Amino acid sequence: MPYTKVIWFNTTRSLLMLVQVGESRGIPTTIFYEKHGNGPNKVLFVMGFLISHRGWRTQVNAFRKVQPTEYFPENETDDMFNDDYEVVVFDNRGVAKSEPWSGRCTTKLLAEDAIELVQHLGWSQFHLVGISMGGMISQEIAYALTNPNRPASYPKMLSLALSCTHAGGRYAFAPLAGVKGILTSLTIKDPEERAKVGLPILFSDKHLAVPEYHERYWKSSVERSRLDGPPRRAIVHHFPFYFKELPITMNRLATFLGQFSAVSTHYVTEARLNVIRDSGAPILIMTGDEDKLVRWENSGILNDILVPAEYIVFHGSGHGINQENKEEFNKALFRNFERAMLREKKAGEQYMLLLPSQILLVLLFTFLILAQLVVLLLDDDCDKPLRLFVIVILVAELFVFGVGGGFLLCNHFYSHAEDGTRVKTAYNGFKMVTNCCTFFLFIFFLIWICIGASWVARVDVCEKHLYNLSLATVIIYFSIMGVTFFGTCIYGMKKKQVRYV
């Protein structure tokens, strides 16, 4: 069971705490986290390679009732934040204020750390946001929380936002410019000199050239004279944590090597991504098309597989889109949160609407098949062998449709349940049986087409009653298949929309 140790600082900022994770896995360590707000909607932010929780400050500030005048405002309390949200940011294993870590590191291991943190917080459900390596960790978290074999005690993921990240594969290697910049920065000790090398890796040239940063953030003329230009000077002081806390982490060589190994070996298969997609949680994917650390094509691959509710490409933006495009980035996050909350709110309403419609569909087909039987029995014009053959088909059709409809309803019940492993397995079983029944109904559909075609061809099969029944059956089948097909296409087209900013 994780323990908690409260860390007291010379500030009333929201809770800054440590929690031990990994003990049950035999790899215990202590990670640092910071909590803001106390609302019902929980949000976990997962940061990337060697960067501390402070990298999310622009997003944390977006949850405040009144925007601060300082980037790191002092005297923060929970009542200063949005009453609807509780936000947690943390330092990954071995990073910044978390305990140094010298063991092997993978994105799956870091994901398990984050899940233990969420369990320690007592969250039953939450929104998940990850950027860069944090997006890779978030993919592992998302799969762990949505796969059919997950522990029943795991919390529910309400939504997922992935930024400037990849799932592994052919585009996983960083562009040459990014690799060169990282290797060069490793040899520089002075944080400001490192900043001059590191900034072009994190941010686009367009962002580094904005004069507003000089006016907004640059205060000290003495410090200003030490660097080579107002725009870059401004960003160095606007984001000091990137380059002043980074040496603390990088001096822990084992942490650097461990996280580098985690990024290099990260791979989430398409099958696992499909599990995340099929969970139904709203997914948001964002990237910048001038990213020098993670090729933006990776987000396109994720978009094709995950079919997110929203896919945003920031033109002319680099890796740090949460800073470069903070307003659009934050608005997109809130849109995704709202999609998830609306989905949860309407789950009960949707349940009450879908269930009667499914029952109506079952009753409609049952009535149709029974009508076929009655008319056929009353029709004296059919010879007995044919009558027996058609009756057998109708009875089989009625049986298969009854089984399929019953399992469809069970499928619906289980898909709306708070399901653990056992229930999820049952759900998959119902789905398989329903698909089998659908196949057999399609076979019966073809038989009815043959019966109708034989009458049109003047083959002495049966009189017009049987033809009318077969025609009605074919029309109903075609109608349902057509509505389902076009509805799926339209829904899929809406989900595949890409937004360029």
Coordinates of C-alpha atoms in Angstrom, one line a residue:
M1 CA 0.0 0.0 0.0
P2 CA 1.6 3.3 -1.0
Y3 CA 2.5 5.7 1.8
T4 CA 2.3 9.4 1.6
K5 CA 4.7 12.0 3.0
V6 CA 3.6 15.6 3.0
I7 CA 6.4 18.1 2.0
W8 CA 6.0 21.5 3.5
F9 CA 7.4 24.5 1.6
N10 CA 7.5 28.2 2.4
T11 CA 4.3 28.7 0.5
T12 CA 0.7 27.9 0.7
R13 CA 0.7 26.5 -2.8
S14 CA -1.6 23.5 -3.4
L15 CA -0.5 20.2 -1.9
L16 CA 3.1 19.1 -2.8
M17 CA 3.6 15.5 -1.9
L18 CA 5.6 12.3 -2.2
V19 CA 4.2 8.8 -2.6
Q20 CA 6.0 5.5 -2.7
V21 CA 5.2 3.3 -5.7
G22 CA 6.4 0.0 -7.1
E23 CA 6.7 -1.8 -3.8
S24 CA 4.4 -4.6 -4.9
R25 CA 6.4 -5.0 -8.1
G26 CA 9.7 -5.3 -6.3
I27 CA 11.0 -1.9 -7.6
P28 CA 10.0 0.6 -5.0
T29 CA 10.8 4.3 -5.4
T30 CA 9.3 7.6 -4.3
I31 CA 7.7 10.0 -6.8
F32 CA 6.8 13.7 -6.3
Y33 CA 3.4 15.0 -7.3
E34 CA 1.5 18.3 -7.0
K35 CA -2.3 18.6 -6.7
H36 CA -4.4 21.6 -7.6
G37 CA -8.1 22.1 -7.0
N38 CA -10.6 19.7 -5.4
G39 CA -13.3 19.3 -8.0
P40 CA -15.1 16.1 -9.1
N41 CA -13.4 15.8 -12.5
K42 CA -9.9 14.5 -12.1
V43 CA -7.1 15.1 -14.6
L44 CA -3.7 13.5 -14.7
F45 CA -0.9 15.1 -16.7
V46 CA 2.1 13.0 -17.7
M47 CA 5.3 14.8 -18.7
G48 CA 8.0 13.7 -21.2
F49 CA 11.7 12.9 -21.3
L50 CA 13.6 14.3 -18.3
I51 CA 11.2 17.2 -17.8
S52 CA 9.7 17.9 -14.4
H53 CA 6.0 18.5 -13.6
R54 CA 6.6 22.2 -14.1
G55 CA 6.4 21.7 -17.8
W56 CA 2.6 21.6 -17.4
R57 CA 2.4 25.0 -15.6
T58 CA 0.7 26.6 -18.6
Q59 CA -2.0 23.9 -18.5
V60 CA -2.3 24.1 -14.7
N61 CA -2.8 27.8 -14.8
A62 CA -5.7 27.2 -17.3
F63 CA -7.7 25.6 -14.5
R64 CA -7.4 28.7 -12.3
K65 CA -10.4 31.0 -11.8
V66 CA -8.3 34.0 -12.5
Q67 CA -5.2 33.8 -14.6
P68 CA -2.0 34.7 -12.6
T69 CA 0.3 37.5 -13.5
E70 CA 3.3 35.3 -12.7
Y71 CA 4.2 32.0 -14.4
F72 CA 4.8 30.4 -11.0
P73 CA 2.5 32.2 -8.7
E74 CA 3.0 31.9 -4.9
N75 CA 0.3 31.5 -2.2
E76 CA -1.9 29.1 -4.2
T77 CA -4.8 27.4 -2.5
D78 CA -7.4 25.0 -3.8
D79 CA -10.2 27.6 -3.8
M80 CA -8.3 29.6 -6.5
F81 CA -8.9 26.8 -9.0
N82 CA -11.9 25.8 -11.0
D83 CA -14.4 24.1 -8.8
D84 CA -15.1 21.4 -11.4
Y85 CA -11.6 20.0 -11.6
E86 CA -8.8 18.4 -9.6
V87 CA -5.5 18.4 -11.4
V88 CA -2.4 16.4 -10.6
V89 CA 1.1 16.8 -12.2
F90 CA 4.1 14.7 -11.1
D91 CA 7.7 13.9 -11.8
N92 CA 8.4 10.6 -13.4
R93 CA 10.6 8.0 -11.6
G94 CA 14.1 9.5 -11.2
V95 CA 13.2 13.0 -12.5
A96 CA 13.6 16.3 -10.6
K97 CA 12.1 16.0 -7.1
S98 CA 11.4 12.3 -7.4
E99 CA 13.8 9.8 -5.9
P100 CA 16.8 8.9 -8.1
W101 CA 16.4 5.6 -10.0
S102 CA 19.2 3.4 -11.3
G103 CA 17.3 0.4 -12.6
R104 CA 16.0 -0.5 -16.0
C105 CA 13.1 1.8 -17.2
T106 CA 10.3 1.2 -19.7
T107 CA 7.2 3.2 -20.6
K108 CA 5.2 0.3 -19.2
L109 CA 7.0 0.5 -15.8
L110 CA 6.4 4.3 -15.7
A111 CA 2.8 3.7 -16.6
E112 CA 2.4 1.4 -13.7
D113 CA 3.9 4.1 -11.5
A114 CA 1.2 6.5 -12.7
I115 CA -1.6 4.0 -12.1
E116 CA -0.4 3.5 -8.5
L117 CA -0.4 7.2 -8.0
V118 CA -4.0 7.4 -9.3
Q119 CA -5.0 4.6 -7.0
H120 CA -3.3 6.4 -4.1
L121 CA -5.3 9.5 -4.9
G122 CA -8.5 7.4 -4.6
W123 CA -9.7 8.3 -8.1
S124 CA -12.3 6.0 -9.6
Q125 CA -12.1 7.7 -13.0
F126 CA -10.0 10.4 -14.6
H127 CA -9.0 12.2 -17.7
L128 CA -5.5 11.4 -19.1
V129 CA -3.1 13.8 -20.9
G130 CA 0.4 13.0 -22.1
I131 CA 3.0 14.8 -24.2
S132 CA 6.1 13.4 -25.9
M133 CA 7.4 10.5 -23.8
G134 CA 4.5 11.2 -21.5
G135 CA 2.2 10.4 -24.5
M136 CA 4.0 7.0 -24.8
I137 CA 3.5 6.4 -21.1
S138 CA -0.1 7.4 -21.5
Q139 CA -0.7 4.8 -24.2
E140 CA 0.5 2.2 -21.8
I141 CA -1.7 3.6 -19.1
A142 CA -4.7 3.7 -21.5
Y143 CA -4.2 0.1 -22.6
A144 CA -3.8 -1.1 -19.0
L145 CA -7.1 0.6 -18.0
T146 CA -9.1 -0.6 -21.0
N147 CA -7.9 -4.1 -21.9
P148 CA -10.3 -7.0 -21.1
N149 CA -7.9 -8.6 -18.5
R150 CA -7.4 -5.5 -16.4
P151 CA -7.8 -5.8 -12.6
A152 CA -11.3 -4.9 -11.4
S153 CA -9.7 -2.4 -9.0
Y154 CA -8.3 -0.3 -11.8
P155 CA -9.8 3.2 -12.3
K156 CA -11.7 4.2 -15.4
M157 CA -10.1 6.3 -18.1
L158 CA -12.7 9.0 -19.2
S159 CA -10.7 10.6 -22.0
L160 CA -7.2 10.5 -23.6
A161 CA -5.1 13.3 -25.1
L162 CA -1.9 12.4 -26.8
S163 CA 0.5 15.2 -28.0
C164 CA 3.7 15.0 -30.1
T165 CA 4.2 11.3 -29.5
H166 CA 4.4 7.9 -31.2
A167 CA 3.5 4.2 -30.7
G168 CA 6.8 3.0 -32.1
G169 CA 7.4 1.7 -35.6
R170 CA 9.0 3.1 -38.7
Y171 CA 8.8 6.8 -37.7
A172 CA 9.9 6.2 -34.1
F173 CA 13.4 7.5 -34.5
A174 CA 13.9 11.3 -33.9
P175 CA 14.9 13.5 -36.8
L176 CA 18.6 14.1 -37.2
A177 CA 18.5 17.7 -36.1
G178 CA 16.9 16.7 -32.8
V179 CA 19.4 13.9 -32.1
K180 CA 22.3 16.3 -32.8
G181 CA 20.9 19.0 -30.5
I182 CA 20.4 16.5 -27.7
L183 CA 23.9 15.1 -28.0
T184 CA 25.4 18.6 -28.1
S185 CA 23.4 19.8 -25.0
L186 CA 24.8 16.9 -23.0
T187 CA 28.3 18.3 -23.2
I188 CA 27.3 21.8 -22.0
K189 CA 27.3 22.5 -18.3
D190 CA 26.0 26.1 -18.2
P191 CA 22.2 26.1 -18.2
E192 CA 21.9 29.2 -20.3
E193 CA 24.3 28.0 -22.9
R194 CA 22.4 24.7 -22.9
A195 CA 19.3 26.7 -23.4
K196 CA 20.6 28.3 -26.6
V197 CA 21.1 24.8 -28.0
G198 CA 18.0 23.2 -26.5
L199 CA 15.5 25.9 -27.4
P200 CA 15.6 25.3 -31.1
I201 CA 14.9 21.6 -30.5
L202 CA 11.9 22.3 -28.3
F203 CA 10.4 25.2 -30.2
S204 CA 9.9 26.3 -33.8
D205 CA 11.9 29.2 -35.2
K206 CA 8.6 31.1 -35.6
H207 CA 8.0 30.9 -31.9
L208 CA 11.5 31.9 -30.9
A209 CA 11.3 35.0 -33.1
V210 CA 8.1 36.4 -31.5
P211 CA 9.1 39.9 -30.1
E212 CA 6.2 39.8 -27.6
Y213 CA 8.2 37.5 -25.4
H214 CA 10.8 40.2 -24.9
E215 CA 8.2 42.6 -23.6
R216 CA 6.2 40.1 -21.6
Y217 CA 8.9 38.1 -19.8
W218 CA 12.2 39.7 -20.0
K219 CA 12.8 41.9 -16.9
S220 CA 16.5 42.0 -16.0
S221 CA 18.7 44.0 -18.3
V222 CA 21.7 42.5 -16.6
E223 CA 20.6 39.0 -17.5
R224 CA 19.5 40.2 -20.9
S225 CA 23.0 41.3 -21.8
R226 CA 24.3 37.7 -21.2
L227 CA 22.3 36.2 -24.0
D228 CA 22.3 36.8 -27.7
G229 CA 18.8 38.1 -28.5
P230 CA 15.5 39.3 -26.9
P231 CA 13.2 36.5 -28.1
R232 CA 15.4 33.7 -26.9
R233 CA 16.3 35.5 -23.7
A234 CA 12.6 35.9 -23.0
I235 CA 11.9 32.2 -23.4
V236 CA 14.9 31.1 -21.4
H237 CA 13.4 33.1 -18.5
H238 CA 9.9 32.2 -19.2
F239 CA 10.7 28.5 -19.1
P240 CA 13.7 28.4 -16.6
F241 CA 12.7 24.9 -15.3
Y242 CA 13.6 23.3 -18.6
F243 CA 17.2 24.2 -18.3
K244 CA 17.8 24.8 -14.6
E245 CA 16.2 21.7 -13.3
L246 CA 17.4 19.6 -16.2
P247 CA 21.0 19.3 -15.0
I248 CA 19.8 17.9 -11.7
T249 CA 18.1 15.1 -13.6
M250 CA 20.8 14.7 -16.2
N251 CA 23.5 14.4 -13.6
R252 CA 21.7 11.3 -12.6
L253 CA 23.3 9.3 -15.4
A254 CA 21.2 6.2 -14.6
T255 CA 18.0 8.2 -14.9
F256 CA 19.0 9.6 -18.3
L257 CA 20.0 6.2 -19.6
G258 CA 16.8 4.6 -18.2
Q259 CA 14.5 7.2 -19.8
F260 CA 16.4 7.0 -23.1
S261 CA 16.0 3.3 -23.0
A262 CA 12.3 3.7 -22.3
V263 CA 11.8 6.0 -25.3
S264 CA 13.9 3.8 -27.6
T265 CA 12.1 0.5 -26.7
H266 CA 8.6 1.9 -26.6
Y267 CA 6.2 0.0 -28.9
V268 CA 2.4 -0.3 -28.7
T269 CA 1.0 -2.7 -31.3
E270 CA -1.9 -1.9 -33.5
A271 CA -3.9 -4.6 -31.7
R272 CA -3.4 -2.8 -28.4
L273 CA -4.2 0.6 -29.9
N274 CA -7.4 -1.0 -31.2
V275 CA -8.3 -1.9 -27.6
I276 CA -7.9 1.7 -26.5
R277 CA -10.0 2.9 -29.5
D278 CA -12.7 0.4 -28.8
S279 CA -13.0 1.6 -25.2
G280 CA -15.1 4.5 -26.4
A281 CA -13.3 7.1 -24.4
P282 CA -12.9 10.4 -26.4
I283 CA -9.4 10.6 -27.9
L284 CA -7.6 13.8 -28.8
I285 CA -4.4 13.8 -30.8
M286 CA -2.3 17.0 -31.4
T287 CA 1.1 17.6 -33.0
G288 CA 3.2 20.3 -34.6
D289 CA 4.5 19.8 -38.2
E290 CA 7.9 21.3 -37.4
D291 CA 8.6 18.9 -34.5
K292 CA 12.4 18.1 -34.3
L293 CA 12.1 15.4 -31.7
V294 CA 9.1 13.3 -32.7
R295 CA 8.1 13.2 -36.4
W296 CA 4.7 14.5 -36.8
E297 CA 3.8 11.6 -39.2
N298 CA 3.5 9.5 -36.0
S299 CA 0.4 11.4 -35.0
G300 CA -1.0 10.7 -38.4
I301 CA -0.5 7.0 -37.8
L302 CA -2.1 7.2 -34.4
N303 CA -5.0 9.1 -36.0
D304 CA -5.6 6.4 -38.6
I305 CA -5.7 3.7 -35.9
L306 CA -7.3 5.4 -32.9
V307 CA -9.8 7.4 -35.0
P308 CA -9.9 10.2 -32.5
A309 CA -12.7 12.6 -31.8
E310 CA -10.4 15.4 -32.8
Y311 CA -7.0 15.5 -34.6
I312 CA -5.1 18.8 -34.6
V313 CA -2.0 19.7 -36.6
F314 CA -0.4 23.0 -35.5
H315 CA 1.3 24.4 -38.6
G316 CA 4.7 25.9 -38.1
S317 CA 4.9 24.6 -34.5
G318 CA 7.6 22.5 -32.8
H319 CA 7.7 19.9 -30.1
G320 CA 6.5 22.1 -27.2
I321 CA 3.0 22.8 -28.6
N322 CA 1.6 23.0 -25.1
Q323 CA 3.7 26.2 -24.7
E324 CA 3.8 27.5 -28.3
N325 CA 0.0 27.1 -28.8
K326 CA -1.1 27.1 -25.2
E327 CA -4.5 28.7 -25.8
E328 CA -5.5 26.4 -28.6
F329 CA -3.9 23.4 -26.8
N330 CA -5.8 24.2 -23.6
K331 CA -9.1 24.8 -25.4
A332 CA -8.7 21.4 -27.2
L333 CA -8.2 19.7 -23.8
F334 CA -11.3 21.2 -22.3
R335 CA -13.3 20.2 -25.4
N336 CA -12.1 16.6 -24.9
F337 CA -13.0 16.7 -21.2
E338 CA -16.5 18.0 -22.1
R339 CA -17.0 15.3 -24.7
A340 CA -16.2 12.7 -22.0
M341 CA -18.4 14.3 -19.4
L342 CA -21.3 14.5 -21.9
R343 CA -20.8 10.9 -22.8
E344 CA -21.0 9.9 -19.2
K345 CA -24.0 12.1 -18.6
K346 CA -25.9 10.7 -21.5
A347 CA -24.9 7.1 -20.8
G348 CA -28.1 6.5 -18.9
E349 CA -30.2 8.3 -21.4
Q350 CA -28.6 6.5 -24.3
Y351 CA -29.2 3.2 -22.4
M352 CA -32.9 4.0 -22.1
L353 CA -33.1 4.9 -25.8
L354 CA -31.2 2.0 -27.3
L355 CA -32.7 -0.7 -25.3
P356 CA -36.4 -0.1 -26.5
S357 CA -35.1 0.3 -30.0
Q358 CA -33.4 -3.1 -29.9
I359 CA -36.5 -4.7 -28.4
L360 CA -38.6 -3.2 -31.1
L361 CA -36.2 -4.6 -33.8
V362 CA -36.4 -8.1 -32.3
L363 CA -40.2 -7.9 -32.1
L364 CA -40.4 -6.6 -35.7
F365 CA -38.4 -9.5 -37.1
T366 CA -40.2 -12.0 -34.9
F367 CA -43.6 -10.7 -36.2
L368 CA -42.4 -10.9 -39.7
I369 CA -41.2 -14.5 -39.4
L370 CA -44.4 -15.6 -37.6
A371 CA -46.5 -13.9 -40.3
Q372 CA -44.5 -15.9 -42.9
L373 CA -45.3 -19.1 -41.1
V374 CA -49.0 -18.3 -40.8
V375 CA -49.5 -17.3 -44.4
L376 CA -47.5 -20.3 -45.6
L377 CA -49.6 -22.7 -43.5
L378 CA -52.8 -21.2 -44.9
D379 CA -51.6 -21.3 -48.5
D380 CA -52.9 -24.6 -50.1
D381 CA -51.2 -23.9 -53.4
C382 CA -47.7 -25.0 -52.3
D383 CA -46.8 -28.6 -52.6
K384 CA -45.9 -30.4 -49.4
P385 CA -42.1 -30.9 -49.9
L386 CA -41.6 -27.2 -50.6
R387 CA -43.9 -26.2 -47.8
L388 CA -41.9 -28.4 -45.4
F389 CA -38.6 -27.0 -46.7
V390 CA -39.7 -23.3 -46.3
I391 CA -41.1 -24.1 -42.8
V392 CA -37.8 -25.5 -41.7
I393 CA -36.1 -22.4 -43.0
L394 CA -38.5 -20.1 -41.2
V395 CA -38.2 -22.0 -37.9
A396 CA -34.4 -22.0 -38.2
E397 CA -34.5 -18.3 -39.0
L398 CA -36.7 -17.6 -36.0
F399 CA -34.4 -19.6 -33.7
V400 CA -31.2 -18.0 -34.9
F401 CA -32.7 -14.5 -34.8
G402 CA -34.1 -15.1 -31.3
V403 CA -30.7 -16.3 -30.0
G404 CA -28.9 -13.4 -31.8
G405 CA -31.4 -10.9 -30.5
G406 CA -31.2 -12.2 -27.0
F407 CA -27.4 -12.1 -27.0
L408 CA -27.6 -8.6 -28.5
L409 CA -29.6 -7.4 -25.5
C410 CA -27.2 -9.2 -23.1
N411 CA -24.3 -7.5 -25.0
H412 CA -26.0 -4.2 -24.4
F413 CA -26.5 -4.9 -20.7
Y414 CA -22.9 -5.9 -20.2
S415 CA -21.5 -3.0 -22.3
H416 CA -23.2 -0.6 -19.9
A417 CA -22.0 -2.4 -16.7
E418 CA -19.1 -1.5 -14.5
D419 CA -17.3 -4.5 -15.8
G420 CA -14.2 -6.3 -14.5
T421 CA -12.4 -9.2 -16.2
R422 CA -15.3 -11.7 -15.9
V423 CA -18.0 -9.4 -17.2
K424 CA -15.8 -8.2 -20.1
T425 CA -15.1 -11.8 -21.1
A426 CA -18.9 -12.5 -21.1
Y427 CA -19.4 -9.4 -23.2
N428 CA -16.9 -10.6 -25.8
G429 CA -18.7 -14.0 -25.8
F430 CA -22.1 -12.4 -26.5
K431 CA -20.5 -10.4 -29.2
M432 CA -19.2 -13.5 -30.9
V433 CA -22.5 -15.3 -30.8
T434 CA -24.3 -12.3 -32.1
N435 CA -21.9 -12.1 -35.1
C436 CA -22.5 -15.8 -35.8
C437 CA -26.3 -15.3 -35.8
T438 CA -25.9 -12.4 -38.1
F439 CA -24.0 -14.6 -40.5
F440 CA -26.8 -17.2 -40.5
L441 CA -29.4 -14.6 -41.0
F442 CA -27.5 -13.4 -44.0
I443 CA -27.6 -17.0 -45.4
F444 CA -31.4 -17.0 -44.9
F445 CA -31.6 -13.7 -46.6
L446 CA -29.9 -15.2 -49.7
I447 CA -32.3 -18.2 -49.6
W448 CA -35.3 -15.8 -49.6
I449 CA -33.8 -14.0 -52.6
C450 CA -33.6 -17.3 -54.4
I451 CA -37.2 -18.1 -53.6
G452 CA -38.4 -14.7 -54.9
A453 CA -36.2 -15.0 -58.0
S454 CA -37.6 -18.4 -58.8
W455 CA -41.2 -17.0 -58.8
V456 CA -40.2 -14.2 -61.1
A457 CA -38.6 -16.8 -63.4
R458 CA -41.9 -18.6 -63.5
V459 CA -40.5 -21.7 -61.9
D460 CA -43.3 -23.6 -60.2
V461 CA -42.2 -23.1 -56.6
C462 CA -45.1 -21.5 -54.9
E463 CA -47.8 -18.9 -55.5
K464 CA -47.8 -15.2 -55.0
H465 CA -48.1 -15.3 -51.2
L466 CA -44.7 -16.8 -50.8
Y467 CA -43.2 -14.3 -53.3
N468 CA -44.7 -11.4 -51.4
L469 CA -43.3 -12.7 -48.2
S470 CA -39.8 -13.2 -49.7
L471 CA -40.0 -9.7 -51.2
A472 CA -41.0 -8.1 -47.9
T473 CA -38.1 -10.0 -46.2
V474 CA -35.6 -8.8 -48.7
I475 CA -36.8 -5.2 -48.5
I476 CA -36.5 -5.2 -44.7
Y477 CA -33.1 -6.8 -44.8
F478 CA -31.8 -4.3 -47.3
S479 CA -33.3 -1.3 -45.4
I480 CA -31.6 -2.3 -42.1
M481 CA -28.3 -3.1 -43.8
G482 CA -28.4 0.2 -45.7
V483 CA -29.2 2.3 -42.7
T484 CA -26.5 0.6 -40.7
F485 CA -23.9 1.0 -43.5
F486 CA -24.6 4.7 -44.2
G487 CA -24.9 5.5 -40.6
T488 CA -21.5 3.9 -39.9
C489 CA -19.9 5.7 -42.9
I490 CA -21.2 9.1 -41.8
Y491 CA -20.2 8.5 -38.2
G492 CA -16.8 7.4 -39.3
M493 CA -16.3 10.4 -41.6
K494 CA -17.2 12.8 -38.7
K495 CA -14.6 11.1 -36.4
K496 CA -11.9 11.2 -39.1
Q497 CA -12.1 15.0 -39.5
V498 CA -8.7 16.7 -39.1
R499 CA -8.4 20.2 -37.8
Y500 CA -5.5 22.3 -38.9
V501 CA -4.5 25.3 -36.8

